[in-house]
Amino acid sequence: MGHVPNIDLTTDVAIPQLGFGVFQVPPAETKEAVATALRVGYRSIDTAAIYGNERQVGEAIAESGIARDELFITTKLWNSEQGYDTTLAAFDASMEKLGLEQLDLYLIHWPVPERDHYLDTWRAFEKLHADGRVRAIGVSNFTEEHLQRLMDSADVKPAINQVELHPRFQQSKLRAFHAEHGIATEAWGPLGQGTLLDHPVLSKIAEKHGRSTAQVMIRWHLQIGNVVIPKSVTPARIEQNFAVFDFELDGEDLDAIASLDDENGRIGPDPTTFNVV
Ligand SMILES: NC(=O)c1ccc[n+]([C@@H]2O[C@H](COP(=O)([O-])OP(=O)(O)OC[C@H]3O[C@@H](n4cnc5c(N)ncnc54)[C@H](OP(=O)(O)O)[C@@H]3O)[C@@H](O)[C@H]2O)c1
């Protein structure tokens, strides 16, 4: 299963470009879903403290028998724990649940500008990184403004920004900013959280290639350079979403998908105002 390309995050850390997300996977179903994904060949798993399923992700990892250095595990710091000391404690709690000695990627889940703790939080991230407890550190749902402010005071630049990104909300400007600053782009809600599966433009492309619309969307993410982490609890879909390395979208397909972009296409919360803790 060596066919998933890697994206470099730092000089010595690379993330598989296709991974498996577990948002809204109930804890009771998480171990089985992650075990299925690992059997299919996924090696990167994306969870978060707030998902409430880190322990079950850890159990699936432990029982998989897969060598630790073949896996890439991401978790995220929840908003209520932002701040220097609270971040260090929250990291320990996540690691205990995951049953890991070292994490591959730790993300600030949301900037929550209203509370304005993300600079202190980042100092704790830099300490965890310097201490070797996490191999790479990044952010999620940061806008250009949040990223610039962070980089202005940071010693370590965020390696990645995980943001809502799908054919209806393509984030071209933010992606260009990432490229300019050497920050990888990771797409959450890569299938539009299921809302784009019947889109006629995507259906036409899918038909042309004899694929599903989900596969077309995942292929699009891969071809434009995103790290992508589709979620499914359905074994056949988990498998299907991984079978995307034996076809390619052509220029016409990419142009058609580019035309679906809509500046009002956001499905999730707006990071400039989201303040749930
Ligand atoms: N950083 C953040 O703030 C943030 C926010 C949201 C998500 N995320 C991360 O991103 C990951 C992916 O995003 P997401 O879970 O929100 O949405 P998504 O991956 O875009 O969509 C998931 C939905 O699509 C369905 N689906 C998946 N594959 C399919 C297929 N081949 N055919 C038909 N339906 C399919 C799933 O159904 P079934 O499960 O029923 O099969 C589920 O309803 C999350 O799991 C999480 O790790 C991060």
PDB file of N, CA and C and ligand atoms in Angstrom, residues 21-23 46 51 76 109-110 140-141 162 188-194 197 212 214 229-234 237 240-241, ligand 1:
ATOM      1  N   GLY A  21     -10.649  10.594   8.586  1.00  0.00           N
ATOM      2  CA  GLY A  21     -11.164  11.482   9.636  1.00  0.00           C
ATOM      3  C   GLY A  21     -12.238  10.795  10.458  1.00  0.00           C
ATOM      4  N   VAL A  22     -12.309  11.147  11.748  1.00  0.00           N
ATOM      5  CA  VAL A  22     -13.290  10.492  12.630  1.00  0.00           C
ATOM      6  C   VAL A  22     -14.209  11.473  13.375  1.00  0.00           C
ATOM      7  N   PHE A  23     -14.424  12.655  12.788  1.00  0.00           N
ATOM      8  CA  PHE A  23     -15.397  13.598  13.359  1.00  0.00           C
ATOM      9  C   PHE A  23     -16.785  12.969  13.293  1.00  0.00           C
ATOM     10  N   ASP A  46      -7.091  11.222  11.653  1.00  0.00           N
ATOM     11  CA  ASP A  46      -7.323  12.581  12.165  1.00  0.00           C
ATOM     12  C   ASP A  46      -8.437  12.563  13.201  1.00  0.00           C
ATOM     13  N   TYR A  51     -13.821  15.366  19.778  1.00  0.00           N
ATOM     14  CA  TYR A  51     -14.596  14.294  19.134  1.00  0.00           C
ATOM     15  C   TYR A  51     -14.971  13.189  20.140  1.00  0.00           C
ATOM     16  N   LYS A  76      -6.238  17.320  18.086  1.00  0.00           N
ATOM     17  CA  LYS A  76      -6.394  18.778  18.142  1.00  0.00           C
ATOM     18  C   LYS A  76      -6.745  19.230  19.555  1.00  0.00           C
ATOM     19  N   HIS A 109      -7.379  23.765  17.333  1.00  0.00           N
ATOM     20  CA  HIS A 109      -8.584  23.398  16.586  1.00  0.00           C
ATOM     21  C   HIS A 109      -9.251  24.610  15.913  1.00  0.00           C
ATOM     22  N   TRP A 110      -9.379  25.699  16.662  1.00  0.00           N
ATOM     23  CA  TRP A 110      -9.967  26.944  16.133  1.00  0.00           C
ATOM     24  C   TRP A 110      -9.195  28.127  16.716  1.00  0.00           C
ATOM     25  N   SER A 140      -5.714  24.914  12.763  1.00  0.00           N
ATOM     26  CA  SER A 140      -6.907  24.559  12.007  1.00  0.00           C
ATOM     27  C   SER A 140      -7.850  25.759  12.028  1.00  0.00           C
ATOM     28  N   ASN A 141      -8.492  25.985  10.924  1.00  0.00           N
ATOM     29  CA  ASN A 141      -9.489  27.054  10.810  1.00  0.00           C
ATOM     30  C   ASN A 141      -8.889  28.447  11.010  1.00  0.00           C
ATOM     31  N   GLN A 162      -5.488  23.183   8.705  1.00  0.00           N
ATOM     32  CA  GLN A 162      -6.608  22.311   8.306  1.00  0.00           C
ATOM     33  C   GLN A 162      -7.877  23.158   8.268  1.00  0.00           C
ATOM     34  N   TRP A 188     -10.737  19.815   5.442  1.00  0.00           N
ATOM     35  CA  TRP A 188     -11.783  19.097   6.194  1.00  0.00           C
ATOM     36  C   TRP A 188     -13.126  19.283   5.482  1.00  0.00           C
ATOM     37  N   GLY A 189     -14.044  18.334   5.760  1.00  0.00           N
ATOM     38  CA  GLY A 189     -15.300  18.344   4.999  1.00  0.00           C
ATOM     39  C   GLY A 189     -15.012  18.202   3.510  1.00  0.00           C
ATOM     40  N   PRO A 190     -14.081  17.341   3.142  1.00  0.00           N
ATOM     41  CA  PRO A 190     -13.614  17.300   1.749  1.00  0.00           C
ATOM     42  C   PRO A 190     -14.703  16.896   0.760  1.00  0.00           C
ATOM     43  N   LEU A 191     -15.746  16.222   1.275  1.00  0.00           N
ATOM     44  CA  LEU A 191     -16.870  15.819   0.409  1.00  0.00           C
ATOM     45  C   LEU A 191     -18.046  16.760   0.640  1.00  0.00           C
ATOM     46  N   GLY A 192     -17.754  17.937   1.191  1.00  0.00           N
ATOM     47  CA  GLY A 192     -18.847  18.854   1.538  1.00  0.00           C
ATOM     48  C   GLY A 192     -19.730  18.237   2.612  1.00  0.00           C
ATOM     49  N   GLN A 193     -19.148  17.430   3.474  1.00  0.00           N
ATOM     50  CA  GLN A 193     -19.871  16.705   4.531  1.00  0.00           C
ATOM     51  C   GLN A 193     -21.076  15.963   3.953  1.00  0.00           C
ATOM     52  N   GLY A 194     -20.907  15.446   2.767  1.00  0.00           N
ATOM     53  CA  GLY A 194     -21.952  14.626   2.155  1.00  0.00           C
ATOM     54  C   GLY A 194     -22.940  15.417   1.302  1.00  0.00           C
ATOM     55  N   LEU A 197     -22.564  15.025  -2.956  1.00  0.00           N
ATOM     56  CA  LEU A 197     -22.454  13.693  -3.580  1.00  0.00           C
ATOM     57  C   LEU A 197     -23.349  13.534  -4.807  1.00  0.00           C
ATOM     58  N   SER A 212     -17.216   7.012  -8.390  1.00  0.00           N
ATOM     59  CA  SER A 212     -18.253   7.699  -7.620  1.00  0.00           C
ATOM     60  C   SER A 212     -17.902   9.191  -7.515  1.00  0.00           C
ATOM     61  N   ALA A 214     -17.726  10.792  -4.778  1.00  0.00           N
ATOM     62  CA  ALA A 214     -16.782  10.919  -3.648  1.00  0.00           C
ATOM     63  C   ALA A 214     -15.358  10.708  -4.150  1.00  0.00           C
ATOM     64  N   ILE A 229      -8.820  14.181   4.228  1.00  0.00           N
ATOM     65  CA  ILE A 229      -9.129  13.212   5.292  1.00  0.00           C
ATOM     66  C   ILE A 229     -10.626  12.870   5.302  1.00  0.00           C
ATOM     67  N   PRO A 230     -11.146  12.231   4.244  1.00  0.00           N
ATOM     68  CA  PRO A 230     -12.575  11.894   4.230  1.00  0.00           C
ATOM     69  C   PRO A 230     -12.944  10.972   5.400  1.00  0.00           C
ATOM     70  N   LYS A 231     -14.172  11.152   5.857  1.00  0.00           N
ATOM     71  CA  LYS A 231     -14.698  10.333   6.956  1.00  0.00           C
ATOM     72  C   LYS A 231     -15.795   9.408   6.417  1.00  0.00           C
ATOM     73  N   SER A 232     -15.801   8.172   6.908  1.00  0.00           N
ATOM     74  CA  SER A 232     -16.952   7.311   6.691  1.00  0.00           C
ATOM     75  C   SER A 232     -16.956   6.229   7.756  1.00  0.00           C
ATOM     76  N   VAL A 233     -18.154   5.818   8.149  1.00  0.00           N
ATOM     77  CA  VAL A 233     -18.250   4.654   9.038  1.00  0.00           C
ATOM     78  C   VAL A 233     -18.682   3.421   8.251  1.00  0.00           C
ATOM     79  N   THR A 234     -18.811   3.575   6.933  1.00  0.00           N
ATOM     80  CA  THR A 234     -19.333   2.500   6.092  1.00  0.00           C
ATOM     81  C   THR A 234     -18.164   1.782   5.408  1.00  0.00           C
ATOM     82  N   ARG A 237     -17.475   2.299   1.747  1.00  0.00           N
ATOM     83  CA  ARG A 237     -17.067   3.673   1.403  1.00  0.00           C
ATOM     84  C   ARG A 237     -15.635   3.949   1.861  1.00  0.00           C
ATOM     85  N   GLN A 240     -13.705   2.441  -0.827  1.00  0.00           N
ATOM     86  CA  GLN A 240     -13.857   3.204  -2.075  1.00  0.00           C
ATOM     87  C   GLN A 240     -13.061   4.512  -2.029  1.00  0.00           C
ATOM     88  N   ASN A 241     -13.094   5.174  -0.896  1.00  0.00           N
ATOM     89  CA  ASN A 241     -12.418   6.472  -0.787  1.00  0.00           C
ATOM     90  C   ASN A 241     -10.897   6.341  -0.864  1.00  0.00           C
TER      91      ASN A 241
HETATM   92  N1  LIG B   1     -10.714  20.976  11.959  1.00  0.00           N
HETATM   93  C1  LIG B   1     -12.012  21.039  11.963  1.00  0.00           C
HETATM   94  O1  LIG B   1     -12.615  21.995  12.471  1.00  0.00           O
HETATM   95  C2  LIG B   1     -12.800  19.946  11.331  1.00  0.00           C
HETATM   96  C3  LIG B   1     -14.179  20.090  11.117  1.00  0.00           C
HETATM   97  C4  LIG B   1     -14.867  19.040  10.492  1.00  0.00           C
HETATM   98  C5  LIG B   1     -14.178  17.899  10.120  1.00  0.00           C
HETATM   99  N2  LIG B   1     -12.834  17.762  10.372  1.00  0.00           N
HETATM  100  C6  LIG B   1     -12.061  16.555   9.981  1.00  0.00           C
HETATM  101  O2  LIG B   1     -12.283  16.276   8.608  1.00  0.00           O
HETATM  102  C7  LIG B   1     -12.803  14.960   8.457  1.00  0.00           C
HETATM  103  C8  LIG B   1     -13.699  14.863   7.239  1.00  0.00           C
HETATM  104  O3  LIG B   1     -14.729  15.833   7.281  1.00  0.00           O
HETATM  105  P1  LIG B   1     -16.246  15.504   7.637  1.00  0.00           P
HETATM  106  O4  LIG B   1     -16.303  14.228   8.383  1.00  0.00           O
HETATM  107  O5  LIG B   1     -16.821  16.685   8.285  1.00  0.00           O
HETATM  108  O6  LIG B   1     -16.975  15.380   6.240  1.00  0.00           O
HETATM  109  P2  LIG B   1     -16.727  14.607   4.842  1.00  0.00           P
HETATM  110  O7  LIG B   1     -15.579  13.660   4.959  1.00  0.00           O
HETATM  111  O8  LIG B   1     -16.707  15.650   3.785  1.00  0.00           O
HETATM  112  O9  LIG B   1     -18.088  13.818   4.671  1.00  0.00           O
HETATM  113  C9  LIG B   1     -18.464  12.753   5.507  1.00  0.00           C
HETATM  114  C10 LIG B   1     -19.845  12.297   5.063  1.00  0.00           C
HETATM  115  O10 LIG B   1     -19.779  11.753   3.724  1.00  0.00           O
HETATM  116  C11 LIG B   1     -20.265  10.426   3.734  1.00  0.00           C
HETATM  117  N3  LIG B   1     -19.407   9.647   2.814  1.00  0.00           N
HETATM  118  C12 LIG B   1     -18.082   9.405   2.930  1.00  0.00           C
HETATM  119  N4  LIG B   1     -17.619   8.705   1.888  1.00  0.00           N
HETATM  120  C13 LIG B   1     -18.672   8.478   1.072  1.00  0.00           C
HETATM  121  C14 LIG B   1     -18.831   7.793  -0.152  1.00  0.00           C
HETATM  122  N5  LIG B   1     -17.791   7.200  -0.764  1.00  0.00           N
HETATM  123  N6  LIG B   1     -20.073   7.769  -0.710  1.00  0.00           N
HETATM  124  C15 LIG B   1     -21.126   8.378  -0.108  1.00  0.00           C
HETATM  125  N7  LIG B   1     -21.037   9.031   1.059  1.00  0.00           N
HETATM  126  C16 LIG B   1     -19.814   9.091   1.644  1.00  0.00           C
HETATM  127  C17 LIG B   1     -20.159   9.932   5.165  1.00  0.00           C
HETATM  128  O11 LIG B   1     -21.165   8.961   5.429  1.00  0.00           O
HETATM  129  P3  LIG B   1     -20.977   7.633   6.341  1.00  0.00           P
HETATM  130  O12 LIG B   1     -19.999   7.938   7.429  1.00  0.00           O
HETATM  131  O13 LIG B   1     -22.351   7.397   6.841  1.00  0.00           O
HETATM  132  O14 LIG B   1     -20.493   6.543   5.424  1.00  0.00           O
HETATM  133  C18 LIG B   1     -20.418  11.212   5.936  1.00  0.00           C
HETATM  134  O15 LIG B   1     -21.808  11.472   6.028  1.00  0.00           O
HETATM  135  C19 LIG B   1     -13.525  14.740   9.797  1.00  0.00           C
HETATM  136  O16 LIG B   1     -13.853  13.402  10.039  1.00  0.00           O
HETATM  137  C20 LIG B   1     -12.521  15.328  10.753  1.00  0.00           C
HETATM  138  O17 LIG B   1     -11.450  14.417  10.982  1.00  0.00           O
HETATM  139  C21 LIG B   1     -12.151  18.783  10.973  1.00  0.00           C
END
